[in-house]
Structures are given as C-alpha cells and as structure tokens.
Coordinates of C-alpha atoms (C1' of nucleotides) in Angstrom, one line a residue:
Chain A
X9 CA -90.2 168.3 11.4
X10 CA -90.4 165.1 13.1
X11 CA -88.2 162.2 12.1
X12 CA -89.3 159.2 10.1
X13 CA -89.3 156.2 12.0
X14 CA -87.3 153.3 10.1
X15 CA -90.4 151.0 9.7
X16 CA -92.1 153.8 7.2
X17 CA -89.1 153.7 4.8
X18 CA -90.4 151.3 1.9
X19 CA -88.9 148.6 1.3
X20 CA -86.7 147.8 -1.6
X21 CA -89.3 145.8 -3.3
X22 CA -91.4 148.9 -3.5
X23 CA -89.0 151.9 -4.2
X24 CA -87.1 149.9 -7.0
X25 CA -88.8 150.7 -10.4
X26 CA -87.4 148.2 -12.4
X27 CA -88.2 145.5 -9.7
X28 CA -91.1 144.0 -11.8
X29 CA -88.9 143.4 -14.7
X30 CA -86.4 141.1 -12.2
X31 CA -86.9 137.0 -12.5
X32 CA -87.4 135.3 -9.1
X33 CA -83.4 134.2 -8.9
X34 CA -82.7 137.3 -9.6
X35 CA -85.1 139.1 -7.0
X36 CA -83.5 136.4 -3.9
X37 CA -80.3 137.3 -5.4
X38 CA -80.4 141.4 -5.1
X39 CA -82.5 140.7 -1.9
X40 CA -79.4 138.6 -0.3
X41 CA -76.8 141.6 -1.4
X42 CA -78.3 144.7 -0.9
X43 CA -77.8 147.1 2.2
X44 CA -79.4 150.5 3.5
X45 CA -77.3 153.8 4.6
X46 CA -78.6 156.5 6.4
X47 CA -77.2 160.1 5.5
X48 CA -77.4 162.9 8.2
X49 CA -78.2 166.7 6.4
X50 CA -75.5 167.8 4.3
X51 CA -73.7 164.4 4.4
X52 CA -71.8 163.6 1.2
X53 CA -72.7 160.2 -0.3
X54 CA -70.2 160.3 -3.0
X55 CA -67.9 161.9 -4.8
X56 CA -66.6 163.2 -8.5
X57 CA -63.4 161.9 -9.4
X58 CA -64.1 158.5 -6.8
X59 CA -64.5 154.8 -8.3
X60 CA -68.5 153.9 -7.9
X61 CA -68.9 150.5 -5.8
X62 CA -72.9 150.5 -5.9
X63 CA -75.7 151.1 -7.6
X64 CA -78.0 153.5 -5.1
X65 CA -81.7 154.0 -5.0
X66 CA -83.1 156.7 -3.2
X67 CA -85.6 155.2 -0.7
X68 CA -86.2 158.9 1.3
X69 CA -85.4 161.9 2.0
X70 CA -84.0 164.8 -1.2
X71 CA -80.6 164.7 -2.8
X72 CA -78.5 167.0 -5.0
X73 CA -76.4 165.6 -7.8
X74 CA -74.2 168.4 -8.6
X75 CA -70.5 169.0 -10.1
X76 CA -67.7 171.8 -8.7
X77 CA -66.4 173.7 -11.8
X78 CA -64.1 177.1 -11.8
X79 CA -63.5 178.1 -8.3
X80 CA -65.2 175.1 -6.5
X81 CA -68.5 176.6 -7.6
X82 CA -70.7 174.2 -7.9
X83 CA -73.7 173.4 -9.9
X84 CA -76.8 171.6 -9.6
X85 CA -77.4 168.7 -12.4
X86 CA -80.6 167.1 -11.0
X87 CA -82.2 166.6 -7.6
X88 CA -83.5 163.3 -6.7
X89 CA -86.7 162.4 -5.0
X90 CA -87.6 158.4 -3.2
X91 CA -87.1 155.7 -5.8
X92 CA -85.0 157.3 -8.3
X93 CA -81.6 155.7 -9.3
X94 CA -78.4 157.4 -9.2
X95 CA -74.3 156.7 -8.9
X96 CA -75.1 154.1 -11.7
X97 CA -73.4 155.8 -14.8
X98 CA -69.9 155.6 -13.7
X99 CA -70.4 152.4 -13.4
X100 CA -71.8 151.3 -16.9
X101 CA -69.2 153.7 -18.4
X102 CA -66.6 152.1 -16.0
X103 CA -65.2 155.3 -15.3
X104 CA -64.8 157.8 -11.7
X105 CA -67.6 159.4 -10.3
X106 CA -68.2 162.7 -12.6
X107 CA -70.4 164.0 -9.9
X108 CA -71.1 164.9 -6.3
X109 CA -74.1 163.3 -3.8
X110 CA -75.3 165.1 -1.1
X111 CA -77.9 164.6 0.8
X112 CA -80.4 167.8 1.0
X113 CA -82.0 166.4 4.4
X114 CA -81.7 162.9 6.7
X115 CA -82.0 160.5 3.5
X116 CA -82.2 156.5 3.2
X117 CA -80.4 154.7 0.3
X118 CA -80.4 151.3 -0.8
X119 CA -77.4 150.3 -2.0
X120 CA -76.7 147.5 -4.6
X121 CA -72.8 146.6 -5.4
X122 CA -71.6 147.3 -8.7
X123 CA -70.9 144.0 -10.0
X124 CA -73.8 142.6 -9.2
X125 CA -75.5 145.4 -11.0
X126 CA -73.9 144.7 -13.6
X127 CA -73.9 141.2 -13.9
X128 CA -78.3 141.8 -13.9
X129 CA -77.7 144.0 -16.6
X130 CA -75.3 141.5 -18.7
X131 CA -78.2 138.9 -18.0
X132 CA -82.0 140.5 -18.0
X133 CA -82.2 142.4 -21.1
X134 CA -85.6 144.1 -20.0
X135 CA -83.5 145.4 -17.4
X136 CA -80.8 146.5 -19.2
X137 CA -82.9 148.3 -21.5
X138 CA -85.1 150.1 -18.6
X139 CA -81.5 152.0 -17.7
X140 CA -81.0 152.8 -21.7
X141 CA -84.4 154.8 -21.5
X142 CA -83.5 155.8 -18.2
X143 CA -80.1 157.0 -19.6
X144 CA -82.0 158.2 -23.2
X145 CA -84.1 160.6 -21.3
X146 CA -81.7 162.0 -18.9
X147 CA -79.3 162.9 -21.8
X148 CA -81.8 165.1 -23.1
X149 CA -82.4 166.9 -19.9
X150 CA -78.4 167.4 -19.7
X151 CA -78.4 168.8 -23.2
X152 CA -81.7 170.9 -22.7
X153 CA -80.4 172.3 -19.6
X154 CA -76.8 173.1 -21.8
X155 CA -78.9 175.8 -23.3
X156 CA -81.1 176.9 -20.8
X157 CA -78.5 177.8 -18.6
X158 CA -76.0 179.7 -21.4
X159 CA -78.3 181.2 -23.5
X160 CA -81.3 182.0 -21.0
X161 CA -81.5 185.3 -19.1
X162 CA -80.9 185.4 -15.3
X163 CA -84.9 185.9 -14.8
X164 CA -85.3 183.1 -17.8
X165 CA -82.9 180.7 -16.0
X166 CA -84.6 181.3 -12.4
X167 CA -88.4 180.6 -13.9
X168 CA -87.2 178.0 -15.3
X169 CA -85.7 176.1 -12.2
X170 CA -88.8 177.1 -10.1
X171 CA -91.0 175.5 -12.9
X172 CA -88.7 172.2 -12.5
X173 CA -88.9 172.2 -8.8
X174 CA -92.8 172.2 -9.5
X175 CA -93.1 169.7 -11.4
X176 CA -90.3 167.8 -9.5
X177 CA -92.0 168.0 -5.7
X178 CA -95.1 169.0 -6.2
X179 CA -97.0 171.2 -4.0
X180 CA -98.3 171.3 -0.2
X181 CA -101.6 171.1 0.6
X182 CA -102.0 174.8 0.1
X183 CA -101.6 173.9 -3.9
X184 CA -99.1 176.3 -4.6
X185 CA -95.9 176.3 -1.9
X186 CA -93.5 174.5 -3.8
X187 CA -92.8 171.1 -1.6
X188 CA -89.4 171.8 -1.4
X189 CA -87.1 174.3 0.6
X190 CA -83.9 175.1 -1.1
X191 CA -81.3 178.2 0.0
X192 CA -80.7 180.8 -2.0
X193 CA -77.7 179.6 -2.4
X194 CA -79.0 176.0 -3.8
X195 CA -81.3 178.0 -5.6
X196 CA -78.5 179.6 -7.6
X197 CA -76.3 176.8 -7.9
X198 CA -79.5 175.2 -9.9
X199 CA -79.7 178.5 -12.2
X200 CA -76.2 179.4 -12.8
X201 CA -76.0 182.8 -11.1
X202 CA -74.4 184.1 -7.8
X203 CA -76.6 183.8 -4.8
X204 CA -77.0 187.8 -4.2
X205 CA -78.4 187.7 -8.2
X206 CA -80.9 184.8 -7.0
X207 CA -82.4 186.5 -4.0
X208 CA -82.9 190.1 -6.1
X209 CA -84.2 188.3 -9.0
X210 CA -86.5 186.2 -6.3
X211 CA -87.4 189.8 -4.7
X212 CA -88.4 190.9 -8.2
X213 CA -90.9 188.3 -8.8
X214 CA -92.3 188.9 -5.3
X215 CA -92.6 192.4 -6.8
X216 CA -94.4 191.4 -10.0
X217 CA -96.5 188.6 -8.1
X218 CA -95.3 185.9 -9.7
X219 CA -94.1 184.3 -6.9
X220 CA -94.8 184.9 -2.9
X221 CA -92.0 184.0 -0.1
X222 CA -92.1 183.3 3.1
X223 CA -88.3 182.6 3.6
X224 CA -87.2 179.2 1.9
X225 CA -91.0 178.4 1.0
X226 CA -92.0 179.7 -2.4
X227 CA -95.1 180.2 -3.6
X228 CA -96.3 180.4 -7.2
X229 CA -98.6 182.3 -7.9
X230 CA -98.6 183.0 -11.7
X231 CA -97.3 179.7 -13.4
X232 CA -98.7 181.2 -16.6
X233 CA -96.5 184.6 -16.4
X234 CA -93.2 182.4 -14.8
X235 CA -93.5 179.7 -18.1
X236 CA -93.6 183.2 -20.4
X237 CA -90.7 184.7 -18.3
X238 CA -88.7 181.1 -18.8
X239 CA -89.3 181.0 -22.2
X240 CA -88.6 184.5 -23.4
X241 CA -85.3 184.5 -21.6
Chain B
X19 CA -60.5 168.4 -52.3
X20 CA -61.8 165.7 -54.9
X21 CA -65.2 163.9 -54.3
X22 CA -65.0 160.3 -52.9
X23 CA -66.1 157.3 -55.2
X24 CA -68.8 155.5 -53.2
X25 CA -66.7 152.6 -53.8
X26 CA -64.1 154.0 -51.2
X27 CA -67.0 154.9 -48.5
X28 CA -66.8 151.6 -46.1
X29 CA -69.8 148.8 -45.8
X30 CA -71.7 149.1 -43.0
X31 CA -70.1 145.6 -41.8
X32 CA -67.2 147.9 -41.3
X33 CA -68.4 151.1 -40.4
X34 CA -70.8 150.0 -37.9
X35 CA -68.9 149.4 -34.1
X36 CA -71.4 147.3 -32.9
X37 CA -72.0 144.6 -35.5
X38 CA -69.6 142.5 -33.9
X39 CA -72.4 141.5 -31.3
X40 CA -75.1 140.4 -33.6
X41 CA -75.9 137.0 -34.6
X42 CA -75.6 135.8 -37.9
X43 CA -79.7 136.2 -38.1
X44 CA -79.3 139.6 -37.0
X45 CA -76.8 140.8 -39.7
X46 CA -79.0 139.2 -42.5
X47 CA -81.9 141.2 -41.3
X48 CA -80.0 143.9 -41.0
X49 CA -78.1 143.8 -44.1
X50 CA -81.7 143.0 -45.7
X51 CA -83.1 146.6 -44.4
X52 CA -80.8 149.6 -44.3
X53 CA -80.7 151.8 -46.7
X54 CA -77.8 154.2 -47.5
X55 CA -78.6 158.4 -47.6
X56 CA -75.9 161.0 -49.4
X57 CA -76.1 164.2 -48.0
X58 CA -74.8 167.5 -49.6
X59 CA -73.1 170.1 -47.5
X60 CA -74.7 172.1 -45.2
X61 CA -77.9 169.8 -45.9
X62 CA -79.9 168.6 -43.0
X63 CA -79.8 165.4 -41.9
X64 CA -82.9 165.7 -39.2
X65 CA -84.7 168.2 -37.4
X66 CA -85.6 169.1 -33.6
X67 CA -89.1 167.9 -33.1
X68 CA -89.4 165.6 -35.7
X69 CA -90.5 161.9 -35.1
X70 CA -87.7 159.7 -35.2
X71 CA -87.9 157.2 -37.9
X72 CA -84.3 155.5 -38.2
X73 CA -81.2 154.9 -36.3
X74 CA -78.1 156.1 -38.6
X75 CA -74.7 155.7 -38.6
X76 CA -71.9 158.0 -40.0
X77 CA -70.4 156.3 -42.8
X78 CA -68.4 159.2 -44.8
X79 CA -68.0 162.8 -44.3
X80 CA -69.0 165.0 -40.9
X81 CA -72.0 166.1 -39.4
X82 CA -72.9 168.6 -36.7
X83 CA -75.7 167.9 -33.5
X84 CA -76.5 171.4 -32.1
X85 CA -79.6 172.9 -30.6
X86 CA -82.0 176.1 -31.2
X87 CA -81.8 178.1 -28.3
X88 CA -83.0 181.7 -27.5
X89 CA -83.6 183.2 -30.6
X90 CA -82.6 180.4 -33.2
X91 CA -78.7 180.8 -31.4
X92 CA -77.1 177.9 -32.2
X93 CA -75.4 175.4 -30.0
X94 CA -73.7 172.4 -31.0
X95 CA -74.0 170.0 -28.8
X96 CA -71.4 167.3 -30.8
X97 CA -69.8 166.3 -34.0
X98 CA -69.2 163.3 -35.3
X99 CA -67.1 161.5 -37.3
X100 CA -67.5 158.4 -39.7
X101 CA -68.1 155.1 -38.2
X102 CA -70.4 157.3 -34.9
X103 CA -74.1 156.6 -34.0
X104 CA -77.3 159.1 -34.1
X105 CA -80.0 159.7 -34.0
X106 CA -81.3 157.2 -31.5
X107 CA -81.7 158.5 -28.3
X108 CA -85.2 160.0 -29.0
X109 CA -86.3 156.3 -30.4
X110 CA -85.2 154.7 -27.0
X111 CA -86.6 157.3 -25.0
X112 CA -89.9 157.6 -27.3
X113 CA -89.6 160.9 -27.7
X114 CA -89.6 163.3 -30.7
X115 CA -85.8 164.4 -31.4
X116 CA -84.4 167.3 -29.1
X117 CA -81.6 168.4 -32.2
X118 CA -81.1 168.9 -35.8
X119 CA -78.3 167.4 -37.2
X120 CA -76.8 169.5 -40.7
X121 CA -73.9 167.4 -42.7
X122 CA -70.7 170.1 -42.5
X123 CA -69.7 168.3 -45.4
X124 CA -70.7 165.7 -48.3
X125 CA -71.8 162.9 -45.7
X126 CA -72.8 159.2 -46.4
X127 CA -75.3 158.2 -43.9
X128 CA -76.7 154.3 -43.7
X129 CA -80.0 153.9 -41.8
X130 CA -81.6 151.2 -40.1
X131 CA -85.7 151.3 -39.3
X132 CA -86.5 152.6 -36.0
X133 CA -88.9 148.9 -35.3
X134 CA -86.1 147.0 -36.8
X135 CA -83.4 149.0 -34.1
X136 CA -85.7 148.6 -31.1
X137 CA -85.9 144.9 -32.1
X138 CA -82.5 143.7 -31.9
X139 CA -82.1 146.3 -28.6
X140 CA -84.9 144.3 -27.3
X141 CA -83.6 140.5 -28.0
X142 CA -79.9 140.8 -27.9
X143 CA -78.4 141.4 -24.7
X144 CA -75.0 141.9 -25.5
X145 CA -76.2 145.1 -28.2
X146 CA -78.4 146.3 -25.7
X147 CA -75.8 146.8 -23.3
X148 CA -73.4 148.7 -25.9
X149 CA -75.9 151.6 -26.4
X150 CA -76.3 151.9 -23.0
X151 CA -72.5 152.1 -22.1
X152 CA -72.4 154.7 -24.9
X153 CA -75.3 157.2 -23.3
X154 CA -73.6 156.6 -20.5
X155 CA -70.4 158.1 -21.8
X156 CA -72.5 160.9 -23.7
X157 CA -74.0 161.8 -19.8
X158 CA -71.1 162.8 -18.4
X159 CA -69.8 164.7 -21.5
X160 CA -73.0 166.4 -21.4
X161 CA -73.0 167.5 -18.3
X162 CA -69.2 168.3 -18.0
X163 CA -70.0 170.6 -21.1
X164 CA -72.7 172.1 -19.2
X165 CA -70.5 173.5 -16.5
X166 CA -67.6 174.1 -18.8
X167 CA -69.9 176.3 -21.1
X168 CA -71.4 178.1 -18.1
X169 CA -68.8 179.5 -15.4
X170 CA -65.3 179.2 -17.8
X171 CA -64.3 182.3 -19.2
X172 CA -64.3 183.4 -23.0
X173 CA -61.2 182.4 -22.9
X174 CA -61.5 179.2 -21.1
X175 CA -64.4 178.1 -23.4
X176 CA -62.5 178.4 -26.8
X177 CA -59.5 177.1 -25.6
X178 CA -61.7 173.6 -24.3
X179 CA -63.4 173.5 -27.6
X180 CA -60.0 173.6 -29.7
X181 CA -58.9 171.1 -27.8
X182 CA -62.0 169.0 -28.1
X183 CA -61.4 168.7 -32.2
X184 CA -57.7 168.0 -32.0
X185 CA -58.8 165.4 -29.7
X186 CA -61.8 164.2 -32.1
X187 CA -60.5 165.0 -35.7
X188 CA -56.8 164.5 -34.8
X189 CA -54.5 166.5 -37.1
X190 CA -52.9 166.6 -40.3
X191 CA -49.4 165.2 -42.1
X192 CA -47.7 168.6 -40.3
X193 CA -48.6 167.2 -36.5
X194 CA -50.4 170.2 -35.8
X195 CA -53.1 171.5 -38.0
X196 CA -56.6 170.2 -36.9
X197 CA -57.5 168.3 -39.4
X198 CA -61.3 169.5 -39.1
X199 CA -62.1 173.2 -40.8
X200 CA -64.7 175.3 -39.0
X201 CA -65.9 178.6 -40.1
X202 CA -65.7 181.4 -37.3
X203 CA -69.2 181.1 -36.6
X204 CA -69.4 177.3 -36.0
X205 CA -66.2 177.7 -33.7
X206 CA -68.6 180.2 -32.0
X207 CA -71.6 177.9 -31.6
X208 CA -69.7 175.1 -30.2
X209 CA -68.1 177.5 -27.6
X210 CA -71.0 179.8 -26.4
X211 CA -69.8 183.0 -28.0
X212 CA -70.6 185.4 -30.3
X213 CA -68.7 185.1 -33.8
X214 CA -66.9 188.3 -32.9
X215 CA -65.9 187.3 -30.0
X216 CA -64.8 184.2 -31.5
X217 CA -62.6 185.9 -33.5
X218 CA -61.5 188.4 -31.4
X219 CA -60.4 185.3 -28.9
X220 CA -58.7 183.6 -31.8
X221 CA -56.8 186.5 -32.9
X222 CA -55.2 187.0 -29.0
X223 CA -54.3 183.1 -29.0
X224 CA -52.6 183.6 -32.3
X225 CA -50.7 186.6 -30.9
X226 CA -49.3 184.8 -27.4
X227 CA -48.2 182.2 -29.6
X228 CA -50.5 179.4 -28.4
X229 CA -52.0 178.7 -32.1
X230 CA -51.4 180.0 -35.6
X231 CA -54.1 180.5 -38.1
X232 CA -54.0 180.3 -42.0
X233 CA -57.9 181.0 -42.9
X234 CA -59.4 178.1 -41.0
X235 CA -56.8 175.8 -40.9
X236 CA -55.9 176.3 -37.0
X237 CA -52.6 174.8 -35.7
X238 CA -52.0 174.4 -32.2
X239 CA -48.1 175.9 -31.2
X240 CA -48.7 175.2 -27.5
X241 CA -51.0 172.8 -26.2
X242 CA -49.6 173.1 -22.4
X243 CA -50.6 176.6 -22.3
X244 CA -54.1 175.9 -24.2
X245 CA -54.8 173.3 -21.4
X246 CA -54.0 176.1 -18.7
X247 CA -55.7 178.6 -20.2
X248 CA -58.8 175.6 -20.8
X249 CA -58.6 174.9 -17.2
X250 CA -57.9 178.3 -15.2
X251 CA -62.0 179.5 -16.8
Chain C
dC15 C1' -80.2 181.6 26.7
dT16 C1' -76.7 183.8 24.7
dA17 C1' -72.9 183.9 21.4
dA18 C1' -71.4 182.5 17.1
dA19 C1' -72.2 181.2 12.6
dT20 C1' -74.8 181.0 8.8
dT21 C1' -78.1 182.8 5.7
dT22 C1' -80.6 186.5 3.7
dG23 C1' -81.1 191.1 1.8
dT24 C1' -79.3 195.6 -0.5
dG25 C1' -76.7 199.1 -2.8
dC26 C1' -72.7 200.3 -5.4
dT27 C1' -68.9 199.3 -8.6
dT28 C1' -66.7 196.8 -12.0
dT29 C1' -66.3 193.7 -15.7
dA30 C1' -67.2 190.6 -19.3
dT31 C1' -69.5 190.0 -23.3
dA32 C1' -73.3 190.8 -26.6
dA33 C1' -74.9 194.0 -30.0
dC34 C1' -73.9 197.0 -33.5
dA35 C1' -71.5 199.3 -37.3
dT36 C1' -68.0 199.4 -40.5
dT37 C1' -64.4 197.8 -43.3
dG38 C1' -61.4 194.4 -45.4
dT39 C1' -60.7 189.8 -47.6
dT40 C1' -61.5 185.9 -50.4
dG41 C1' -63.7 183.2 -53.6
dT42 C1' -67.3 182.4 -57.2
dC43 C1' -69.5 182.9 -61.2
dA44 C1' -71.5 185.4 -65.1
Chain D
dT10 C1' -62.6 191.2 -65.2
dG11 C1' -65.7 193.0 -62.3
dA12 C1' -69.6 192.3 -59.2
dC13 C1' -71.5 190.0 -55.7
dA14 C1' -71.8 187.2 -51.7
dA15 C1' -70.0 185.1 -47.8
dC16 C1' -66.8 185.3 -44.4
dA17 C1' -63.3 187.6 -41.3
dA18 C1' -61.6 191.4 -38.6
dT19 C1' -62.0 195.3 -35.5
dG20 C1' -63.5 199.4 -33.0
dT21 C1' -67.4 201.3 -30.2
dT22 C1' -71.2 201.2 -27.2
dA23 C1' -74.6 199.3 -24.1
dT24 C1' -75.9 196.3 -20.6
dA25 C1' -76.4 192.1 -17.9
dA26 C1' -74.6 190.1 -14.3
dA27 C1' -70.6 189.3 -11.2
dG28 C1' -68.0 191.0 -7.2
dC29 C1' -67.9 193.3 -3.1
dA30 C1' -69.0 195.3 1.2
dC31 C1' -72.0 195.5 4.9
dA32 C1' -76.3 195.1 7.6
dA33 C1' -80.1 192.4 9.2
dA34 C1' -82.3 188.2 10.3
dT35 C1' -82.3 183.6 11.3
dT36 C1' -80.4 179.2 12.8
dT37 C1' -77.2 176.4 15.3
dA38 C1' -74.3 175.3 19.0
dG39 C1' -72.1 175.7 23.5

DNA sequence: CTAAATTTGTGCTTTATAACATTGTTGTCA
DNA sequence: TGACAACAATGTTATAAAGCACAAATTTAG
C-alpha cells in the first residue's frame, strides 16, 4: 500500500465535527494551539492508568481503543476511523486514562491540550453539548456491547462484530470485502473469545457461506443469515 | 420496615445535585413543572424501547437499570440510590431508551419534561457541563464492567459485585452488613451468573470466611481477601 | 534471499458454567 | 393451622469454550 503524502491529510478545519459550532475567537484560538503526531503501525498513543494532556482527533489512518483485563488480555471497546474524537473522557471526568490507543496502521492525530478543551467547553455551550450526545450515544454502545459479549454465543458474538466492522468501514469496491483487515487475534479481542475459537468459528462460516476469506480480507456474503446468527446467539 | 410519610421524602431543591447551577429563572420554571411519581415495589419505572418523555431523579427508595439480553436474561446495568439521575441519556442522544428501570422498593421519583430538560441543557452552560462530566464517569464504569463481566471468573465476578454495593449502599449500624437486600437472583443478574451459581458462589464465600449470610442480609468478614479474589478473575 | 518471527490453522483435552431436577425453607394469607 | 407460593440450596449432567500442542503458512528483518 503506498503511503499518504502529508498534503492529503485534511486539515483540522475539515476532520473536526464540531468545528461549525466554534465562534471565530475561538476557531484562531484552537488554530494557534493545536499540533499533529504521526503514529508508525502498532505505535501506542496512550495509555490506561496515564493523566490525559489532549484532546485527539483522528485525521487518518484506524485505531483501536481497547482495555487489558485478567491476564493482560485485552479487549476491543471501539475502533476509530478519520474525524472521530477520542482520549477526551478522562479528561471531562478528570480522571487517568481508562483505556489503551493504538494505532492499527501509520495514523495522523490532531491533538488539542486539555485545558484549552476544556475551557471551549466551559464557554460554547453548543459545543459542550455536541460531546454530551457524543458521550449519550457511546454509553449505550458500551452497555449494549455489556450484553452482547456475556450473554451472546461465540458464533453470536463473532456475527456480531463483523456486522459492526460493516457498518463501521464500509466495503471495497467489490461491495462486500469488508474495508478493513484485522488479525485473528484483533478479531477476537473485539468478540471476547481466544484467537484459535475466532479462526474455527471464521472457518465455520466459510463453511456455511456466510462469509468468504482470503486471509485478513473478509467477505460477506450473507448479511441476512450473519444478522440471524448475531441475534439468535 | 415502616412506610415513609411523604413528608420525610426530600424536595427536589434538596434531592436534586445539580440545582445549585440554575438561575433563579431556571428553578421557578422548574419548580413550576415537575411532577412527583410513587412507585410500588417491583413496579416499573420505564421500559427499553419506549420514547423517552422526562428526565427523573431518585428521590426515595431504590431502583434497578438492567437490560433484556438473550432470552429475556437479565442484566443490571446499575442501581441507584436517592438523590441519582435517569433516564436521560436516550433524551440527549434522541434515541428511544436502551433499559427498563423496575423500583426494588417503594420509590419516589420527581420528573422534569423532556423539552423543559433539553432547554436548560441548551442555555445554561454550567448544567450542561455537569451531565456531561456525569456520562463521562458512567463510560468508563461501563466499559470497566464490560471487561470485568467478561474474562473474571465466577468467582471474580461476585466478589466485584459485592463490593460494588458496599461501596454504593454502604452498611448498616453493625459496620458490616450491606445495607442494600438482594434476592439471589438479582445478585445473579448484576454479576453474569446463573442464580445457582450465585448461590453456590455465596455459599463457598461464606465457608472460607470472607462473608457471612443471614437470609439476604450479607456481611462482609474479609474485604482484603474479597478484593483478591475480585481482582485475581 | 534466507532465517527468524509472527500469524494462521487444527485436533485433542480439560474445565467452567449453564441447564435441569429435586428438595428444603420461609413467609403469607385464607 | 395448613396450604400455597416464592425463594434458597444442592447434586447431577451436558456442553460451550478455553487451553494446549504442534504444524503450516506468511511476514519481517538481517
């Protein structure tokens, strides 16, 4: 895959969502303090337990948001695609990081410092209440996936994550290779199940033609039979 | 236990955390449009999928927030106690409500219109800003509860919810008892177990001399080893 | 380009936990 | 007071999924 070259990144004007809600002082004012990182493959961005500085928007590239529980086994909370916001919550809860950021492949992040974040928030109440939805909806995801993960079956759990990654990435031009190569091992990390139960159960939809592989790309085949297999368990 | 005189159940003035940062406009209009709901035991409060109407706060008694999963199993996803907000999430996020909330107990719950909620969110910063630093909180608990509920141990998972009430409900006169009663089966739901299991679990604890158990008044003997036992899964 | 490391794939074994069945206990109310 | 219902306790069985060991394939690095 060929690199990016700097000059297609979007700008920060474009990437941020909530940019249109910003006044003009306010706009000069993020545009004066904000900076870019680059993140190689596999490069942490932050970690739990740490004390959040900034405020990070995505500008390209995939990253995982995920949390180490028993045994530094580690799972998957949400992935994040260009212009999403993340490492924000710690900060309006003023707490540590309660997560890990890594970066899936070569990503670009904007980064905004905490306090003058929060000092748009104390001020722009438009702004402040495009993070309460943001927040709103998010907590239902977190809650929704609570259940999915304990109560769903392996196969239930596994449908449902390569529904999400559908929705999440999209497809290529083929219409039905998911836009977004994950290992087996990420792949279980997002379903709660070892990565030798995520490649059989992967193998078993091959089997049932729900789903076609050609290594990390996966093809669905059958969305209707893999929502049915989600759902039932 | 004898019934409460309404009298003894706190104003909302009181009750509700945030009223400190309204105006004096604000309280009139509030005070001019809440109303006040009684709710018997084991009543519900609201449902999963319903449209959410009003915002409500917790004025007297305590109320469950749990899920339907897989075949109508239960999980609870919080409790509450008097003087907490629900309920409002799924206004924020527009949404239709993702749980049902069932009063444990003889609850008093005041309510405040959905329009009239979404108004002050909308003009006063400083209330705005609250609500958000709560969802943030709630976030992180959901998604530490996430991983907790999915790679502990039996075990690991009762021990973290006992822990959990003694932390929320605190305990009685004896310095010990929790002062919040489950049944076997709500201990179950909160903790991603069967009942059995649940009382299987509680019955070992009881034997190793980590809690003792008089119906379902649960006292913790040894909260050092409850916390290993919490953490090791 | 080759060696090393990582990732993927499979079969077998073990284990945790759900499901089921049965019995005991307590409290309620006619 | 006895009958019923709800809840609690416990043993047995079935099964989903983890753990493990190892081979094959693919990627990465020297």
């Amino acid at each position: 895959m060929a690199k990016k070259h700097v000059s297609e990144i979007k700008p920060l004007e474009e990437i941020l969502s909530v940019w249109d809600v910003l006044t003009p002082d306010e706009r000069q004012f993020v545009r004066n303090n904000y900076t870019v990182h680059y993140y190689k493959k596999n490069e942490m961005i932050h970690c739990e337990g740490e004390v959040p500085t900034h405020m990070m928007i995505l500008a390209d590239g995939k990253v995982k948001v995920y949390k180490e529980g028993v045994g530094s086994r580690s799972q998957i909370i949400r992935m994040l695609k260009p212009g999403e916001h993340f490492g924000y919550r710690a900060i309006i809860a003023n707490e540590a990081n309660n997560t890990n950021v890594m970066a899936f492949e070569a990503s670009t992040v904007y980064m905004i410092k905490a306090d003058i974040f929060l000092s748009i928030l104390r001020h722009n109440n438009a702004f402040c209440y495009r993070f309460l939805e943001e927040l709103a909806t998010d907590l239902a995801a977190s809650d929704a996936r609570t259940v999915n993960l304990t109560q769903k079956h392996i196969r239930g759990r596994l449908a449902e994550a390569l529904l999400q990654l559908f929705k999440k990435y999209g497809v290529e031009e083929d219409g039905a290779t998911i836009s977004m190569y994950l290992s087996r091992e990420d792949l279980a990390n997002l379903s709660n199940m070892t990565t030798s139960n995520a490649i059989r159960t992967l193998a078993n939809f091959v089997n049932e033609h729900v789903i076609a592989m050609d290594g990390r790309k996966l093809k669905i085949i059958d969305e209707e039979r893999l929502r049915k297999i989600s759902k039932m368990g």
